PDB file of C-alpha atoms and ligand atoms in Angstrom:
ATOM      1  CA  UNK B1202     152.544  17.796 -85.331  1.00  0.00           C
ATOM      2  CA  UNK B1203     153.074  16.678 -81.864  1.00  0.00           C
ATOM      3  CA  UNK B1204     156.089  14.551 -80.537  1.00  0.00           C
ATOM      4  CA  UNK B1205     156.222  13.317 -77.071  1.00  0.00           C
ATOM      5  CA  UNK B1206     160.112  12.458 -75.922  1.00  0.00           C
ATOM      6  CA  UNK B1207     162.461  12.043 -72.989  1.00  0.00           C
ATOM      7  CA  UNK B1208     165.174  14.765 -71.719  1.00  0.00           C
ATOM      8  CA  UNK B1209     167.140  11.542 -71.984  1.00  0.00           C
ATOM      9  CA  UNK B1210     165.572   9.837 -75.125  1.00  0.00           C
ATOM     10  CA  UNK B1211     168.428   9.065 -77.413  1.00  0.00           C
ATOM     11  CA  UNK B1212     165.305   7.849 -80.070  1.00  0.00           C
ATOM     12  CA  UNK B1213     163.195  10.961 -79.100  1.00  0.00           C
ATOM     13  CA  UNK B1214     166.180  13.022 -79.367  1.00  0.00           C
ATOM     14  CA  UNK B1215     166.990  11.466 -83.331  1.00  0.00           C
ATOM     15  CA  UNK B1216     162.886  12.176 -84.488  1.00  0.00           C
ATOM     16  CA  UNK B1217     163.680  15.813 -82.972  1.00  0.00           C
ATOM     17  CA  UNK B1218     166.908  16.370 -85.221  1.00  0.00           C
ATOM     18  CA  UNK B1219     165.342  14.881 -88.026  1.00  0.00           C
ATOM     19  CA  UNK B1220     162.538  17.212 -87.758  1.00  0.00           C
ATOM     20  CA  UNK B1221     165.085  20.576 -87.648  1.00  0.00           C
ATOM     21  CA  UNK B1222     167.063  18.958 -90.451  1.00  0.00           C
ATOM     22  CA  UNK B1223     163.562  18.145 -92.164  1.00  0.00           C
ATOM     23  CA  UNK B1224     162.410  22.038 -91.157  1.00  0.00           C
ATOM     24  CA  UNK B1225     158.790  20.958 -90.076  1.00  0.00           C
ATOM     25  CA  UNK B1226     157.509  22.952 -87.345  1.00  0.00           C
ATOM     26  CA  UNK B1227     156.218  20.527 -84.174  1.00  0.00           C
ATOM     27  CA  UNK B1228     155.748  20.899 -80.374  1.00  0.00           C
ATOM     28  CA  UNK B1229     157.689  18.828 -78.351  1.00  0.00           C
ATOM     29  CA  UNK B1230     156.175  17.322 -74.874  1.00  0.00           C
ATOM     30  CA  UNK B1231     158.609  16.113 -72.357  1.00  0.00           C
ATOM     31  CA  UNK B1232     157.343  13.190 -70.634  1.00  0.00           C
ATOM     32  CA  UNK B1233     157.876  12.686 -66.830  1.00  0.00           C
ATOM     33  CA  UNK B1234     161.182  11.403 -66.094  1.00  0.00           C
ATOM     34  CA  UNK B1235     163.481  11.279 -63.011  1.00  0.00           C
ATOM     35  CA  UNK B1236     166.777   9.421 -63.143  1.00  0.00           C
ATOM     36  CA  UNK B1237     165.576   7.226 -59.920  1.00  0.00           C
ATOM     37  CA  UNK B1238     161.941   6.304 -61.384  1.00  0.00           C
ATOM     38  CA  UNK B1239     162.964   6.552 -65.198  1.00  0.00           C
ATOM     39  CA  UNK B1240     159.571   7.031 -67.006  1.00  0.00           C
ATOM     40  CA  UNK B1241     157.100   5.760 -64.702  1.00  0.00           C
ATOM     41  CA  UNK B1242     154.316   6.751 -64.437  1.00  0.00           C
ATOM     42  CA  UNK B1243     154.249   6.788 -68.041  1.00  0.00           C
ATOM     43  CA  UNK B1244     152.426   9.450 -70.012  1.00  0.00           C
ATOM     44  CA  UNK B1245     149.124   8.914 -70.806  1.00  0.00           C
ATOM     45  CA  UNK B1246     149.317   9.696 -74.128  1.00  0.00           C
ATOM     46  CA  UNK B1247     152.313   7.196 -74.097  1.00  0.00           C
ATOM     47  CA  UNK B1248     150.596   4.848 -73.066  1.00  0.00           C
ATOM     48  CA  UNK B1249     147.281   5.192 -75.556  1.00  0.00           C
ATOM     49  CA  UNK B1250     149.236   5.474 -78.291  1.00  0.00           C
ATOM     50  CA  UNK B1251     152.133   2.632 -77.847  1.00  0.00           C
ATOM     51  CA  UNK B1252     151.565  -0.524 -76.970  1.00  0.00           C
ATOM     52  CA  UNK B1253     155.519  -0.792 -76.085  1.00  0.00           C
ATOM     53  CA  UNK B1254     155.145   2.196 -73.924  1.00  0.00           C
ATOM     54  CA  UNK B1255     157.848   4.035 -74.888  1.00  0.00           C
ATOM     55  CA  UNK B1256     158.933   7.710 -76.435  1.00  0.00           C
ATOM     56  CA  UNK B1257     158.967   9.016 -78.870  1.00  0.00           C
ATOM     57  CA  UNK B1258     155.504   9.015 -79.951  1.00  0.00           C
ATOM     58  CA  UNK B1259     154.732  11.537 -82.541  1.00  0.00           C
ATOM     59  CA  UNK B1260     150.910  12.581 -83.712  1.00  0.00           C
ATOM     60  CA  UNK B1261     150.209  14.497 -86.528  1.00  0.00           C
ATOM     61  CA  UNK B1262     146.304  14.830 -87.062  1.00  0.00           C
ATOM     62  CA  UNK B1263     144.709  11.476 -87.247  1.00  0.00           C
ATOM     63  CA  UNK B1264     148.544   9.634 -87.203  1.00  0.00           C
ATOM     64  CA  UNK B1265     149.475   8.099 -84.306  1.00  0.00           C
ATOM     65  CA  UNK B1266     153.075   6.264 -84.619  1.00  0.00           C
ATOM     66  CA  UNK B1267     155.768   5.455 -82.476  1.00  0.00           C
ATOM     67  CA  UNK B1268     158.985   4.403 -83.161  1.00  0.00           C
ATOM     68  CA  UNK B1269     161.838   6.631 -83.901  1.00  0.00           C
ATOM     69  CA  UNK B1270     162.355   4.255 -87.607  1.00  0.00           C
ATOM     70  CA  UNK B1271     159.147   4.941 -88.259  1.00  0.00           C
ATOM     71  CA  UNK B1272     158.969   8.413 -87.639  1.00  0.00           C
ATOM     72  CA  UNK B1273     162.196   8.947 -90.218  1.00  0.00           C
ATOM     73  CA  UNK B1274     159.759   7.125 -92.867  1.00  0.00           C
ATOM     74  CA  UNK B1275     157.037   9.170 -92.270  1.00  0.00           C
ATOM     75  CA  UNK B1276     158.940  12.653 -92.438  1.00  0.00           C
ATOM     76  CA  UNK B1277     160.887  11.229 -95.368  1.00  0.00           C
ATOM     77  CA  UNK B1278     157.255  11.028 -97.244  1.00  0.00           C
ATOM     78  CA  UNK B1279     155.947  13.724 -95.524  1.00  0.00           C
ATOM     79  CA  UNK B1280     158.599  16.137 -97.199  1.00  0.00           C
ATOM     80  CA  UNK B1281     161.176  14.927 -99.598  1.00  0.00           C
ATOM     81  CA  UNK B1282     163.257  17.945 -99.188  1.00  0.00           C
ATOM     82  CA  UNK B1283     166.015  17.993 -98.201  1.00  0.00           C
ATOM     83  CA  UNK B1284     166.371  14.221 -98.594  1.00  0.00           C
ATOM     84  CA  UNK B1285     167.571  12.251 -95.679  1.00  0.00           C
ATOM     85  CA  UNK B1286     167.762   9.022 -97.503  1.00  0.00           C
ATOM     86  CA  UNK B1287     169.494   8.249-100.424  1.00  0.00           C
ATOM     87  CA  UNK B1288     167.876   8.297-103.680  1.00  0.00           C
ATOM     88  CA  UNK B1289     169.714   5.410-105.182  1.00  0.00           C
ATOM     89  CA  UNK B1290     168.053   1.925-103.891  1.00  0.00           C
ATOM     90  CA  UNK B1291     171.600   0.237-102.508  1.00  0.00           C
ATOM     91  CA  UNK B1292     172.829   3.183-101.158  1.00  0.00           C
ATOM     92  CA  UNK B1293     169.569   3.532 -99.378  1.00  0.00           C
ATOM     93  CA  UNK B1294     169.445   0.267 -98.180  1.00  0.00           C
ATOM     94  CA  UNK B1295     173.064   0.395 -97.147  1.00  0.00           C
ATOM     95  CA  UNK B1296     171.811   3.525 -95.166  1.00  0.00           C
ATOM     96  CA  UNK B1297     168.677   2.114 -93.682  1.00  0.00           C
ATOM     97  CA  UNK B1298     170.593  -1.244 -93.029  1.00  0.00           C
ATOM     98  CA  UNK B1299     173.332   0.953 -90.571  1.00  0.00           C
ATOM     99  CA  UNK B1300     170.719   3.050 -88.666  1.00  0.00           C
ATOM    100  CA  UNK B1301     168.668   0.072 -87.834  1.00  0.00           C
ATOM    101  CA  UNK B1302     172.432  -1.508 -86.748  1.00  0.00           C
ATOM    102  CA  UNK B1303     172.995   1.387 -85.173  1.00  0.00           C
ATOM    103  CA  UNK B1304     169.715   1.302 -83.134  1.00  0.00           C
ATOM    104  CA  UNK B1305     169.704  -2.300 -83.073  1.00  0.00           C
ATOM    105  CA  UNK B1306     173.410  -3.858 -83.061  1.00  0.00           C
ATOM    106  CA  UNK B1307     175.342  -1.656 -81.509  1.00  0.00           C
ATOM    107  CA  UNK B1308     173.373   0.480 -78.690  1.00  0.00           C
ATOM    108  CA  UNK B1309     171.890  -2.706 -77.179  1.00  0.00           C
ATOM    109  CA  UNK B1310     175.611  -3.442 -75.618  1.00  0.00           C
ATOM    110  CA  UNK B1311     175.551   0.327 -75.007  1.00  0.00           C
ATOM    111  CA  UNK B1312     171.839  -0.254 -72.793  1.00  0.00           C
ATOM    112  CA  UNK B1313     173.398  -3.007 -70.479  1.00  0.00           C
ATOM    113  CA  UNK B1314     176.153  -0.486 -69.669  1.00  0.00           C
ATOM    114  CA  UNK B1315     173.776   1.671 -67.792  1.00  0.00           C
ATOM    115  CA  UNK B1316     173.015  -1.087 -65.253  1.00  0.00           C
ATOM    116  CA  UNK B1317     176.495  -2.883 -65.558  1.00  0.00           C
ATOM    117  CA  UNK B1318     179.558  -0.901 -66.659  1.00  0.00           C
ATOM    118  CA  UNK B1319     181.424  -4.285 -66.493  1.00  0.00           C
ATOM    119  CA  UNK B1320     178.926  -5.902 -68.922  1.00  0.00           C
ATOM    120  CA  UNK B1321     180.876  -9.034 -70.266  1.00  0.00           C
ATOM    121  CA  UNK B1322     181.481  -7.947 -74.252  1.00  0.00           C
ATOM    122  CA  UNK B1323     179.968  -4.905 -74.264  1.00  0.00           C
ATOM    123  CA  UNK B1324     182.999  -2.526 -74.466  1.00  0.00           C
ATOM    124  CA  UNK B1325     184.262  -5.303 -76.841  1.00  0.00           C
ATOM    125  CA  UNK B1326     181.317  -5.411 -79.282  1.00  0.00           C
ATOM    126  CA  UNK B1327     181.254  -1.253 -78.749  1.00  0.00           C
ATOM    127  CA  UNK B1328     184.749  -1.046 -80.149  1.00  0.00           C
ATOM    128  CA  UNK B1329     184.419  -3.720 -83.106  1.00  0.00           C
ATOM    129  CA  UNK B1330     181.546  -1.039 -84.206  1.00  0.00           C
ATOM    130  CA  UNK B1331     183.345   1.862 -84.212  1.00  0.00           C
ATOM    131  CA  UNK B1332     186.005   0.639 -86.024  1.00  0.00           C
ATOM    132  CA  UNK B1333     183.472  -0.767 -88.324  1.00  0.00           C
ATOM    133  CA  UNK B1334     182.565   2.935 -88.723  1.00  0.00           C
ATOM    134  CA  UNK B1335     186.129   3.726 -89.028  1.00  0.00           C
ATOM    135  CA  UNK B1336     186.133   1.584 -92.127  1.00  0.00           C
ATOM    136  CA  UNK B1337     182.474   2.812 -93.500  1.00  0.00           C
ATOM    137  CA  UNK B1338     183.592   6.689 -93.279  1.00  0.00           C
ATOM    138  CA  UNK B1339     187.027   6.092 -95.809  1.00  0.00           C
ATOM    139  CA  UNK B1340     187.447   8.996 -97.102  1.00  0.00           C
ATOM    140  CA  UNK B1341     183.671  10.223 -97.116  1.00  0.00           C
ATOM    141  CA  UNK B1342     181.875  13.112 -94.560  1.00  0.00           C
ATOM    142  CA  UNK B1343     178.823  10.877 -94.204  1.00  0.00           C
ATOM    143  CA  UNK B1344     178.684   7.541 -92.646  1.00  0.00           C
ATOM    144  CA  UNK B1345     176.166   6.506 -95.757  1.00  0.00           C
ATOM    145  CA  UNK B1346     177.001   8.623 -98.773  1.00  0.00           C
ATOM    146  CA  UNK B1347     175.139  12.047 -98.089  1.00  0.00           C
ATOM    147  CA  UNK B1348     173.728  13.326 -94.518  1.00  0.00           C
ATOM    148  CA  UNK B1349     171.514  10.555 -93.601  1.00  0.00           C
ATOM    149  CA  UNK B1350     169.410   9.068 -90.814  1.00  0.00           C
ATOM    150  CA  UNK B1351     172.245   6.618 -90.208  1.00  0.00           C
ATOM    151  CA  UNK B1352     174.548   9.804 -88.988  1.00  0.00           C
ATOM    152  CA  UNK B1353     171.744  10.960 -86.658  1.00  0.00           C
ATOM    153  CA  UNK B1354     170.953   7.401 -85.492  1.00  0.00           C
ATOM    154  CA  UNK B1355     174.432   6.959 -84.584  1.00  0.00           C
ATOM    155  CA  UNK B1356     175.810  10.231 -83.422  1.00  0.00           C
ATOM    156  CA  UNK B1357     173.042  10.047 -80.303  1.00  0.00           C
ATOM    157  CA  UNK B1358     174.129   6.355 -79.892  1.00  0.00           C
ATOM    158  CA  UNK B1359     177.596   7.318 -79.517  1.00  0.00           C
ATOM    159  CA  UNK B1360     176.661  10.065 -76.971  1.00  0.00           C
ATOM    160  CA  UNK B1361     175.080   7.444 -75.127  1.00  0.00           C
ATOM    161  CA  UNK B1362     178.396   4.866 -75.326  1.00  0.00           C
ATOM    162  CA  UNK B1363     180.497   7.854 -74.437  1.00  0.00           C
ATOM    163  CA  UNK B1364     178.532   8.762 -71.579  1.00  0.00           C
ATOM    164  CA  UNK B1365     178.736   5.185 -70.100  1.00  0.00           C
ATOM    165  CA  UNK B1366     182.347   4.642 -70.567  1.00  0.00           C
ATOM    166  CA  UNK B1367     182.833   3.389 -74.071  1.00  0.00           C
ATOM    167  CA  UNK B1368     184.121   6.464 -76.077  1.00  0.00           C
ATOM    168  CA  UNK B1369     184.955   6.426 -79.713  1.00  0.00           C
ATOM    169  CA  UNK B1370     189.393   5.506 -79.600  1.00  0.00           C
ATOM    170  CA  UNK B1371     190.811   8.534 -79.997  1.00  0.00           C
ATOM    171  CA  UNK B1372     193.114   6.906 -82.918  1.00  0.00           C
ATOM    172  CA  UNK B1373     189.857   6.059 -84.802  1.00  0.00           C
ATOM    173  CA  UNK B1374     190.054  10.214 -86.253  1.00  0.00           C
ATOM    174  CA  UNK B1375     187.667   9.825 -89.207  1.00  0.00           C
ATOM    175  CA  UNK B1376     184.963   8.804 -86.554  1.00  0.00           C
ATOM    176  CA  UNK B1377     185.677  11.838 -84.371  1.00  0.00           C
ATOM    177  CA  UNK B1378     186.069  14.201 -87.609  1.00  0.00           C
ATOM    178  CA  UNK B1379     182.821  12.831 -88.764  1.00  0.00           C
ATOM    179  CA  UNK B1380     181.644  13.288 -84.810  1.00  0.00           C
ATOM    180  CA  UNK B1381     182.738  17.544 -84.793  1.00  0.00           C
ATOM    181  CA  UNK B1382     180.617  17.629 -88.388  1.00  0.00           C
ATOM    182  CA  UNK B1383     177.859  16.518 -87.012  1.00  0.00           C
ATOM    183  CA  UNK B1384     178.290  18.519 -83.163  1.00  0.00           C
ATOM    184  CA  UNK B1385     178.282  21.571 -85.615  1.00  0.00           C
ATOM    185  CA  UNK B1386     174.926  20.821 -87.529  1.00  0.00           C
ATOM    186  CA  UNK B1387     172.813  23.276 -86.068  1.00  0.00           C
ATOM    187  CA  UNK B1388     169.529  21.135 -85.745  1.00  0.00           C
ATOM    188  CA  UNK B1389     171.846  18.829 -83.300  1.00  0.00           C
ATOM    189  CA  UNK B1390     173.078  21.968 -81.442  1.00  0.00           C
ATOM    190  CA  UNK B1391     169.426  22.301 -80.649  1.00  0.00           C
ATOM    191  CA  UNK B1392     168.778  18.977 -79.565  1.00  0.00           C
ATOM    192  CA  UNK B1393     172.207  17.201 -78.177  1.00  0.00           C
ATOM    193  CA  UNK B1394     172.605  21.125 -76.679  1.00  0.00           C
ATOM    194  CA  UNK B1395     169.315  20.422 -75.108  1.00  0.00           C
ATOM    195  CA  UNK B1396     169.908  17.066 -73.637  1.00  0.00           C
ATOM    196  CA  UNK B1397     173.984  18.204 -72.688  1.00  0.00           C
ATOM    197  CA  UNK B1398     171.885  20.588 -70.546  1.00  0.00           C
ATOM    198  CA  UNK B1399     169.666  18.792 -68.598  1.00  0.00           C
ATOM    199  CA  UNK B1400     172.589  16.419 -68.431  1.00  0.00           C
ATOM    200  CA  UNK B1401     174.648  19.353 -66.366  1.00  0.00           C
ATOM    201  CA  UNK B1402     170.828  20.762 -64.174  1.00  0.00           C
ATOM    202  CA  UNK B1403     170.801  17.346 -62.309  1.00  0.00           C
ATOM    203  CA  UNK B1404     174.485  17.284 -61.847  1.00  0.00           C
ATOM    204  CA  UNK B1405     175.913  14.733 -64.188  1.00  0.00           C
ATOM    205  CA  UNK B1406     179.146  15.035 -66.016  1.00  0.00           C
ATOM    206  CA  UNK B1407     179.313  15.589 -70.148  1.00  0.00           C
ATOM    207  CA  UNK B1408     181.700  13.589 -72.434  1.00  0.00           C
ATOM    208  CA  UNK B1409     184.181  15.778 -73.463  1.00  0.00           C
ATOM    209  CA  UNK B1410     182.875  15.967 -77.177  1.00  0.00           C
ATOM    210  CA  UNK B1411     179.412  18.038 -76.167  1.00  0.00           C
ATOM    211  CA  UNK B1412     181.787  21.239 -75.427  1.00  0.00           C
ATOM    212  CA  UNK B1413     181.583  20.927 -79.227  1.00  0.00           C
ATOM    213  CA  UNK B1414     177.788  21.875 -78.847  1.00  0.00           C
ATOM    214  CA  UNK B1415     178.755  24.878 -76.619  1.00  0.00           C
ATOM    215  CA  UNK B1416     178.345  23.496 -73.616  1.00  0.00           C
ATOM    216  CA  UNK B1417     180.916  23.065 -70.963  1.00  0.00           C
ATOM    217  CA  UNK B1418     183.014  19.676 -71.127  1.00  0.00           C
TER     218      UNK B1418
HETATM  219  N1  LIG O1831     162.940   1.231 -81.047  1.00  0.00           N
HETATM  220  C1  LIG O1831     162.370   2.319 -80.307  1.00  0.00           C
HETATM  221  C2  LIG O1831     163.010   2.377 -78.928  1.00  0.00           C
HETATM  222  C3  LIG O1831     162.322   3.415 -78.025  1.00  0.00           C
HETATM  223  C4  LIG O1831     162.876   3.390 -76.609  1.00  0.00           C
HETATM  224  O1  LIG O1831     163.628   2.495 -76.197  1.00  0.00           O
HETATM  225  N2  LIG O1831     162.486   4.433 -75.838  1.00  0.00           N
HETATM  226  C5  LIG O1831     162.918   4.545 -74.461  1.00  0.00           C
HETATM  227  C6  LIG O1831     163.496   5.925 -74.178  1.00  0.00           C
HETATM  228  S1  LIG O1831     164.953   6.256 -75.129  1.00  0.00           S
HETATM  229  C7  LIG O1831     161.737   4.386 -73.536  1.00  0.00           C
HETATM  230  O2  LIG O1831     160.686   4.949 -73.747  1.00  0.00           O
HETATM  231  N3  LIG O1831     161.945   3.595 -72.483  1.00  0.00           N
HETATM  232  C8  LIG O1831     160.980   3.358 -71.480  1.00  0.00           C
HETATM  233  C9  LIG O1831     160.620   1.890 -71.392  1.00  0.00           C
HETATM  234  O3  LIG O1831     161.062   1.096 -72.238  1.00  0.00           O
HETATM  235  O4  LIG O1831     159.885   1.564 -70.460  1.00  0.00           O
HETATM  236  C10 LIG O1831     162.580   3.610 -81.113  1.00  0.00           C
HETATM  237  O5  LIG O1831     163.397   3.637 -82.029  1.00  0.00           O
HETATM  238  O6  LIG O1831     161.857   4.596 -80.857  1.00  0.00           O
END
């Protein structure tokens, strides 16, 4: 199984973690990507294989899919164990309905950050979802029942909406809790480790939280 990402892919980076947590053994291929040029050219295989022409793309024999949604569903087929979706069918449709708001609700605000840190609403609409999470956690370790997709969708969205100036309040403490549980996971040691360092080779700062991953704040 191949997966092509981004040293920056927050979608790459959640098929990666899911496929530590999953234990399936895969190559990864970096795409070309420079901070000034972003991912163009794009990668060939990028290119054959998605018609939106982004990462992550993942192959596996004669499978070709993109999408980091769609990867979860296939590894969730591909090996049941240990389950990353619920087993009952509202708690995982709860589940699947937060890492698609995750991916689709919350980071979008997070995306127009990165060319307008002023964005009209966005730091708003960032904080109604994290107290939103505040509410989901309660007294529970996992945003969806057990360790889910949701937790990995979210915990690289968060990195991203710390990184461009919308960190998780520090009075919303079941988020950040939650936020150490997850730093500690070793599959997202691997990956958020991975990402914290490329973050520091071209000179950029890390949010405070990725010294949780062992890397310098
Ligand atoms: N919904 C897609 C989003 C993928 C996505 O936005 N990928 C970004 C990198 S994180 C990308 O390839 N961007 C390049 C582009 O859109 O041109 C997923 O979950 O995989």
């Amino acid at each position: 199984m191949k997966i092509y990402s981004g040293p920056l892919s927050m979608f790459g980076a959640k098929a990666e973690i899911a496929l530590h947590e999953k234990g399936i053994p895969f190559e990864l291929e970096m795409v070309p990507f420079e901070m000034k040029t972003l991912y163009e050219p794009k990668h060939p295989e990028v290119l054959r294989v998605n018609p939106k022409r982004q990462v992550p793309v993942l192959i596996d024999g004669d499978l070709e899919i993109f999408d980091s949604t769609q990867i979860f569903e296939y590894l969730e087929s591909l090996k049941r164990d240990p389950a990353l979706w619920p087993s009952e069918p509202k708690a995982r449709a709860r589940a699947r309905l937060l890492e698609h708001k995750s991916d689709e609700v919350y980071f979008p605000h997070i995306v127009r950050l990165m060319s307008d840190p002023k964005a009209p609403g966005a730091h708003d609409a960032a904080a109604r979802f994290y107290e939103e999470m505040e509410r989901t956690l309660g007294t529970a370790e996992w945003l969806a029942g057990p360790y889910t997709y949701a937790d990995i969708a979210f915990y690289m969205a968060q990195l991203f909406g710390d990184r461009m100036g919308a960190p998780i309040p520090v009075s919303h403490a079941k988020v950040h809790a939650w936020r150490d549980r997850m730093s500690a996971r070793p599959a997202v040691q691997k990956v958020a480790g991975a990402m914290g360092r490329y973050l520091l080779s071209i000179g950029r700062k890390l949010p405070p939280f990725m010294a949780k991953l062992g890397l310098p704040a």
